């Protein structure tokens, strides 16, 4: 279970970073992503930041020491 949550948390952080980059038009030159409906929309910056923060919290919670 711990490994699965670590993988999910890591992938969610990666997805959140991609959302942030799309929202800021940083990945505009990437052919697969450049025609996304998310490009240049500031709402995706916030959504990505929320997802990164939530996923980081999940990873911290999952990897804390248990007594």
N, CA, C and O atoms as CSV, one atom per row, in Angstrom:
chain,resi,resn,atom,element,x,y,z
A,1,UNK,N,N,0.823,-1.195,0.000
A,1,UNK,CA,C,0.000,0.000,0.000
A,1,UNK,C,C,0.864,1.255,0.000
A,1,UNK,O,O,0.558,2.234,-0.681
A,2,UNK,N,N,1.954,1.214,0.777
A,2,UNK,CA,C,2.842,2.365,0.852
A,2,UNK,C,C,3.484,2.652,-0.508
A,2,UNK,O,O,3.580,3.807,-0.923
A,3,UNK,N,N,3.916,1.610,-1.188
A,3,UNK,CA,C,4.524,1.781,-2.503
A,3,UNK,C,C,3.517,2.350,-3.499
A,3,UNK,O,O,3.850,3.232,-4.291
A,4,UNK,N,N,2.302,1.849,-3.458
A,4,UNK,CA,C,1.270,2.331,-4.389
A,4,UNK,C,C,0.969,3.807,-4.157
A,4,UNK,O,O,0.828,4.562,-5.119
A,5,UNK,N,N,0.868,4.233,-2.894
A,5,UNK,CA,C,0.615,5.642,-2.607
A,5,UNK,C,C,1.792,6.520,-3.010
A,5,UNK,O,O,1.593,7.657,-3.440
A,6,UNK,N,N,3.008,6.014,-2.878
A,6,UNK,CA,C,4.179,6.770,-3.323
A,6,UNK,C,C,4.173,6.955,-4.836
A,6,UNK,O,O,4.494,8.034,-5.334
A,7,UNK,N,N,3.812,5.917,-5.558
A,7,UNK,CA,C,3.754,6.009,-7.024
A,7,UNK,C,C,2.649,6.978,-7.443
A,7,UNK,O,O,2.863,7.832,-8.303
A,8,UNK,N,N,1.477,6.846,-6.840
A,8,UNK,CA,C,0.360,7.740,-7.168
A,8,UNK,C,C,0.719,9.185,-6.834
A,8,UNK,O,O,0.441,10.088,-7.624
A,9,UNK,N,N,1.329,9.412,-5.681
A,9,UNK,CA,C,1.727,10.761,-5.287
A,9,UNK,C,C,2.754,11.358,-6.234
A,9,UNK,O,O,2.662,12.531,-6.598
A,10,UNK,N,N,3.721,10.565,-6.630
A,10,UNK,CA,C,4.742,11.039,-7.570
A,10,UNK,C,C,4.170,11.375,-8.932
A,10,UNK,O,O,4.518,12.397,-9.523
A,11,UNK,N,N,3.295,10.517,-9.431
A,11,UNK,CA,C,2.663,10.785,-10.728
A,11,UNK,C,C,1.743,11.999,-10.662
A,11,UNK,O,O,1.655,12.767,-11.620
A,12,UNK,N,N,1.062,12.172,-9.539
A,12,UNK,CA,C,0.177,13.335,-9.389
A,12,UNK,C,C,0.987,14.627,-9.340
A,12,UNK,O,O,0.549,15.643,-9.881
A,13,UNK,N,N,2.155,14.610,-8.705
A,13,UNK,CA,C,3.017,15.797,-8.704
A,13,UNK,C,C,3.472,16.112,-10.125
A,13,UNK,O,O,3.462,17.272,-10.537
A,14,UNK,N,N,3.865,15.099,-10.867
A,14,UNK,CA,C,4.274,15.303,-12.249
A,14,UNK,C,C,3.133,15.883,-13.079
A,14,UNK,O,O,3.351,16.794,-13.877
A,15,UNK,N,N,1.937,15.371,-12.901
A,15,UNK,CA,C,0.779,15.872,-13.627
A,15,UNK,C,C,0.483,17.325,-13.245
A,15,UNK,O,O,0.156,18.138,-14.109
A,16,UNK,N,N,0.595,17.652,-11.964
A,16,UNK,CA,C,0.370,19.020,-11.518
A,16,UNK,C,C,1.372,19.991,-12.122
A,16,UNK,O,O,1.012,21.104,-12.506
A,17,UNK,N,N,2.630,19.570,-12.205
A,17,UNK,CA,C,3.658,20.421,-12.818
A,17,UNK,C,C,3.351,20.640,-14.297
A,17,UNK,O,O,3.524,21.747,-14.808
A,18,UNK,N,N,2.902,19.602,-14.982
A,18,UNK,CA,C,2.535,19.744,-16.394
A,18,UNK,C,C,1.368,20.714,-16.538
A,18,UNK,O,O,1.367,21.539,-17.451
A,19,UNK,N,N,0.376,20.630,-15.656
A,19,UNK,CA,C,-0.753,21.566,-15.699
A,19,UNK,C,C,-0.275,22.998,-15.510
A,19,UNK,O,O,-0.727,23.903,-16.211
A,20,UNK,N,N,0.642,23.208,-14.559
A,20,UNK,CA,C,1.172,24.550,-14.318
A,20,UNK,C,C,1.905,25.050,-15.564
A,20,UNK,O,O,1.726,26.199,-15.968
A,21,UNK,N,N,2.721,24.201,-16.169
A,21,UNK,CA,C,3.460,24.603,-17.360
A,21,UNK,C,C,2.530,24.898,-18.535
A,21,UNK,O,O,2.796,25.811,-19.316
A,22,UNK,N,N,1.461,24.148,-18.666
A,22,UNK,CA,C,0.494,24.422,-19.727
A,22,UNK,C,C,-0.236,25.730,-19.457
A,22,UNK,O,O,-0.461,26.512,-20.381
A,23,UNK,N,N,-0.600,25.973,-18.236
A,23,UNK,CA,C,-1.304,27.201,-17.903
A,23,UNK,C,C,-0.474,28.445,-18.140
A,23,UNK,O,O,-1.013,29.515,-18.426
A,24,UNK,N,N,0.843,28.305,-18.019
A,24,UNK,CA,C,1.735,29.445,-18.232
A,24,UNK,C,C,2.313,29.484,-19.646
A,24,UNK,O,O,3.171,30.320,-19.929
A,25,UNK,N,N,1.873,28.613,-20.524
A,25,UNK,CA,C,2.335,28.537,-21.921
A,25,UNK,C,C,3.818,28.200,-22.041
A,25,UNK,O,O,4.435,28.540,-23.051
A,26,UNK,N,N,4.398,27.555,-21.063
A,26,UNK,CA,C,5.808,27.198,-21.128
A,26,UNK,C,C,6.033,26.031,-22.083
A,26,UNK,O,O,7.072,25.974,-22.742
A,27,UNK,N,N,5.099,25.113,-22.173
A,27,UNK,CA,C,5.256,23.937,-23.023
A,27,UNK,C,C,4.585,24.134,-24.381
A,27,UNK,O,O,4.110,23.172,-24.985
A,28,UNK,N,N,4.545,25.363,-24.854
A,28,UNK,CA,C,3.857,25.653,-26.114
A,28,UNK,C,C,4.545,25.008,-27.314
A,28,UNK,O,O,3.889,24.779,-28.330
A,29,UNK,N,N,5.828,24.709,-27.235
A,29,UNK,CA,C,6.541,24.137,-28.359
A,29,UNK,C,C,6.497,22.624,-28.436
A,29,UNK,O,O,6.984,22.049,-29.409
A,30,UNK,N,N,5.937,21.971,-27.455
A,30,UNK,CA,C,5.866,20.512,-27.451
A,30,UNK,C,C,4.685,20.088,-28.323
A,30,UNK,O,O,3.547,20.459,-28.035
A,31,UNK,N,N,4.936,19.315,-29.388
A,31,UNK,CA,C,3.856,19.014,-30.347
A,31,UNK,C,C,2.631,18.318,-29.756
A,31,UNK,O,O,1.505,18.648,-30.129
A,32,UNK,N,N,2.821,17.379,-28.857
A,32,UNK,CA,C,1.695,16.625,-28.317
A,32,UNK,C,C,0.823,17.491,-27.411
A,32,UNK,O,O,-0.397,17.330,-27.370
A,33,UNK,N,N,1.461,18.415,-26.683
A,33,UNK,CA,C,0.759,19.206,-25.676
A,33,UNK,C,C,0.340,20.576,-26.200
A,33,UNK,O,O,-0.541,21.210,-25.619
A,34,UNK,N,N,0.950,21.042,-27.277
A,34,UNK,CA,C,0.790,22.436,-27.683
A,34,UNK,C,C,-0.624,22.795,-28.122
A,34,UNK,O,O,-0.953,23.981,-28.158
A,35,UNK,N,N,-1.463,21.843,-28.453
A,35,UNK,CA,C,-2.814,22.158,-28.896
A,35,UNK,C,C,-3.853,21.841,-27.833
A,35,UNK,O,O,-5.019,21.602,-28.146
A,36,UNK,N,N,-3.433,21.839,-26.596
A,36,UNK,CA,C,-4.331,21.502,-25.503
A,36,UNK,C,C,-5.263,22.663,-25.184
A,36,UNK,O,O,-4.897,23.825,-25.356
A,37,UNK,N,N,-6.463,22.346,-24.721
A,37,UNK,CA,C,-7.416,23.367,-24.300
A,37,UNK,C,C,-6.953,24.069,-23.028
A,37,UNK,O,O,-7.526,25.090,-22.646
A,38,UNK,N,N,-5.930,23.541,-22.370
A,38,UNK,CA,C,-5.448,24.103,-21.114
A,38,UNK,C,C,-4.395,25.191,-21.322
A,38,UNK,O,O,-4.033,25.883,-20.370
A,39,UNK,N,N,-3.905,25.350,-22.534
A,39,UNK,CA,C,-2.822,26.288,-22.806
A,39,UNK,C,C,-3.255,27.727,-22.545
A,39,UNK,O,O,-4.255,28.200,-23.084
A,40,UNK,N,N,-2.484,28.407,-21.712
A,40,UNK,CA,C,-2.710,29.812,-21.456
A,40,UNK,C,C,-3.875,30.134,-20.540
A,40,UNK,O,O,-4.229,31.304,-20.393
A,41,UNK,N,N,-4.473,29.144,-19.926
A,41,UNK,CA,C,-5.596,29.372,-19.014
A,41,UNK,C,C,-5.078,29.416,-17.576
A,41,UNK,O,O,-4.507,28.445,-17.080
A,42,UNK,N,N,-5.285,30.544,-16.922
A,42,UNK,CA,C,-4.728,30.713,-15.581
A,42,UNK,C,C,-5.376,29.783,-14.550
A,42,UNK,O,O,-4.787,29.528,-13.500
A,43,UNK,N,N,-6.559,29.284,-14.832
A,43,UNK,CA,C,-7.200,28.353,-13.901
A,43,UNK,C,C,-6.358,27.086,-13.733
A,43,UNK,O,O,-6.353,26.490,-12.656
A,44,UNK,N,N,-5.656,26.675,-14.769
A,44,UNK,CA,C,-4.853,25.455,-14.691
A,44,UNK,C,C,-3.583,25.661,-13.887
A,44,UNK,O,O,-2.999,24.695,-13.396
A,45,UNK,N,N,-3.147,26.903,-13.745
A,45,UNK,CA,C,-2.013,27.175,-12.859
A,45,UNK,C,C,-2.431,26.879,-11.420
A,45,UNK,O,O,-1.703,26.214,-10.682
A,46,UNK,N,N,-3.593,27.367,-11.029
A,46,UNK,CA,C,-4.102,27.111,-9.684
A,46,UNK,C,C,-4.418,25.654,-9.446
A,46,UNK,O,O,-4.103,25.112,-8.386
A,47,UNK,N,N,-5.045,25.006,-10.431
A,47,UNK,CA,C,-5.353,23.578,-10.284
A,47,UNK,C,C,-4.081,22.755,-10.133
A,47,UNK,O,O,-4.016,21.844,-9.307
A,48,UNK,N,N,-3.077,23.078,-10.929
A,48,UNK,CA,C,-1.808,22.358,-10.850
A,48,UNK,C,C,-1.113,22.588,-9.517
A,48,UNK,O,O,-0.557,21.657,-8.934
A,49,UNK,N,N,-1.144,23.823,-9.037
A,49,UNK,CA,C,-0.521,24.125,-7.746
A,49,UNK,C,C,-1.233,23.389,-6.623
A,49,UNK,O,O,-0.588,22.870,-5.712
A,50,UNK,N,N,-2.565,23.340,-6.683
A,50,UNK,CA,C,-3.330,22.611,-5.677
A,50,UNK,C,C,-2.979,21.130,-5.706
A,50,UNK,O,O,-2.797,20.513,-4.657
A,51,UNK,N,N,-2.884,20.557,-6.903
A,51,UNK,CA,C,-2.572,19.132,-7.031
A,51,UNK,C,C,-1.163,18.825,-6.526
A,51,UNK,O,O,-0.951,17.810,-5.862
A,52,UNK,N,N,-0.198,19.694,-6.836
A,52,UNK,CA,C,1.173,19.489,-6.356
A,52,UNK,C,C,1.213,19.549,-4.832
A,52,UNK,O,O,1.847,18.709,-4.194
A,53,UNK,N,N,0.541,20.533,-4.250
A,53,UNK,CA,C,0.543,20.670,-2.792
A,53,UNK,C,C,-0.137,19.475,-2.123
A,53,UNK,O,O,0.375,18.942,-1.139
A,54,UNK,N,N,-1.278,19.055,-2.649
A,54,UNK,CA,C,-1.990,17.910,-2.086
A,54,UNK,C,C,-1.149,16.634,-2.195
A,54,UNK,O,O,-1.074,15.851,-1.249
A,55,UNK,N,N,-0.523,16.435,-3.349
A,55,UNK,CA,C,0.273,15.229,-3.568
A,55,UNK,C,C,1.518,15.227,-2.699
A,55,UNK,O,O,1.922,14.175,-2.203
A,56,UNK,N,N,2.131,16.385,-2.508
A,56,UNK,CA,C,3.292,16.462,-1.624
A,56,UNK,C,C,2.873,16.121,-0.193
A,56,UNK,O,O,3.592,15.419,0.517
A,57,UNK,N,N,1.720,16.615,0.223
A,57,UNK,CA,C,1.204,16.262,1.543
A,57,UNK,C,C,0.943,14.775,1.670
A,57,UNK,O,O,1.224,14.179,2.709
A,58,UNK,N,N,0.407,14.172,0.617
A,58,UNK,CA,C,0.179,12.728,0.611
A,58,UNK,C,C,1.487,11.972,0.780
A,58,UNK,O,O,1.557,11.011,1.547
A,59,UNK,N,N,2.519,12.399,0.069
A,59,UNK,CA,C,3.813,11.728,0.186
A,59,UNK,C,C,4.411,11.891,1.580
A,59,UNK,O,O,4.960,10.940,2.136
A,60,UNK,N,N,4.304,13.086,2.140
A,60,UNK,CA,C,4.822,13.308,3.496
A,60,UNK,C,C,4.061,12.452,4.498
A,60,UNK,O,O,4.667,11.811,5.357
A,61,UNK,N,N,2.737,12.439,4.393
A,61,UNK,CA,C,1.913,11.642,5.305
A,61,UNK,C,C,2.223,10.146,5.167
A,61,UNK,O,O,2.299,9.427,6.164
A,62,UNK,N,N,2.398,9.693,3.936
A,62,UNK,CA,C,2.619,8.274,3.687
A,62,UNK,C,C,3.992,7.817,4.167
A,62,UNK,O,O,4.156,6.652,4.530
A,63,UNK,N,N,4.975,8.704,4.177
A,63,UNK,CA,C,6.343,8.313,4.510
A,63,UNK,C,C,6.778,8.749,5.905
A,63,UNK,O,O,7.957,8.648,6.244
A,64,UNK,N,N,5.838,9.232,6.716
A,64,UNK,CA,C,6.199,9.612,8.073
A,64,UNK,C,C,6.486,8.367,8.904
A,64,UNK,O,O,6.015,7.269,8.607
A,65,UNK,N,N,7.259,8.573,9.935
A,65,UNK,CA,C,7.577,7.451,10.829
A,65,UNK,C,C,6.360,7.131,11.683
A,65,UNK,O,O,5.702,8.022,12.219
A,66,UNK,N,N,6.086,5.880,11.793
A,66,UNK,CA,C,4.975,5.443,12.638
A,66,UNK,C,C,5.540,4.760,13.874
A,66,UNK,O,O,6.450,3.937,13.773
A,67,UNK,N,N,5.016,5.093,15.007
A,67,UNK,CA,C,5.541,4.490,16.247
A,67,UNK,C,C,4.773,3.259,16.651
A,67,UNK,O,O,5.090,2.639,17.666
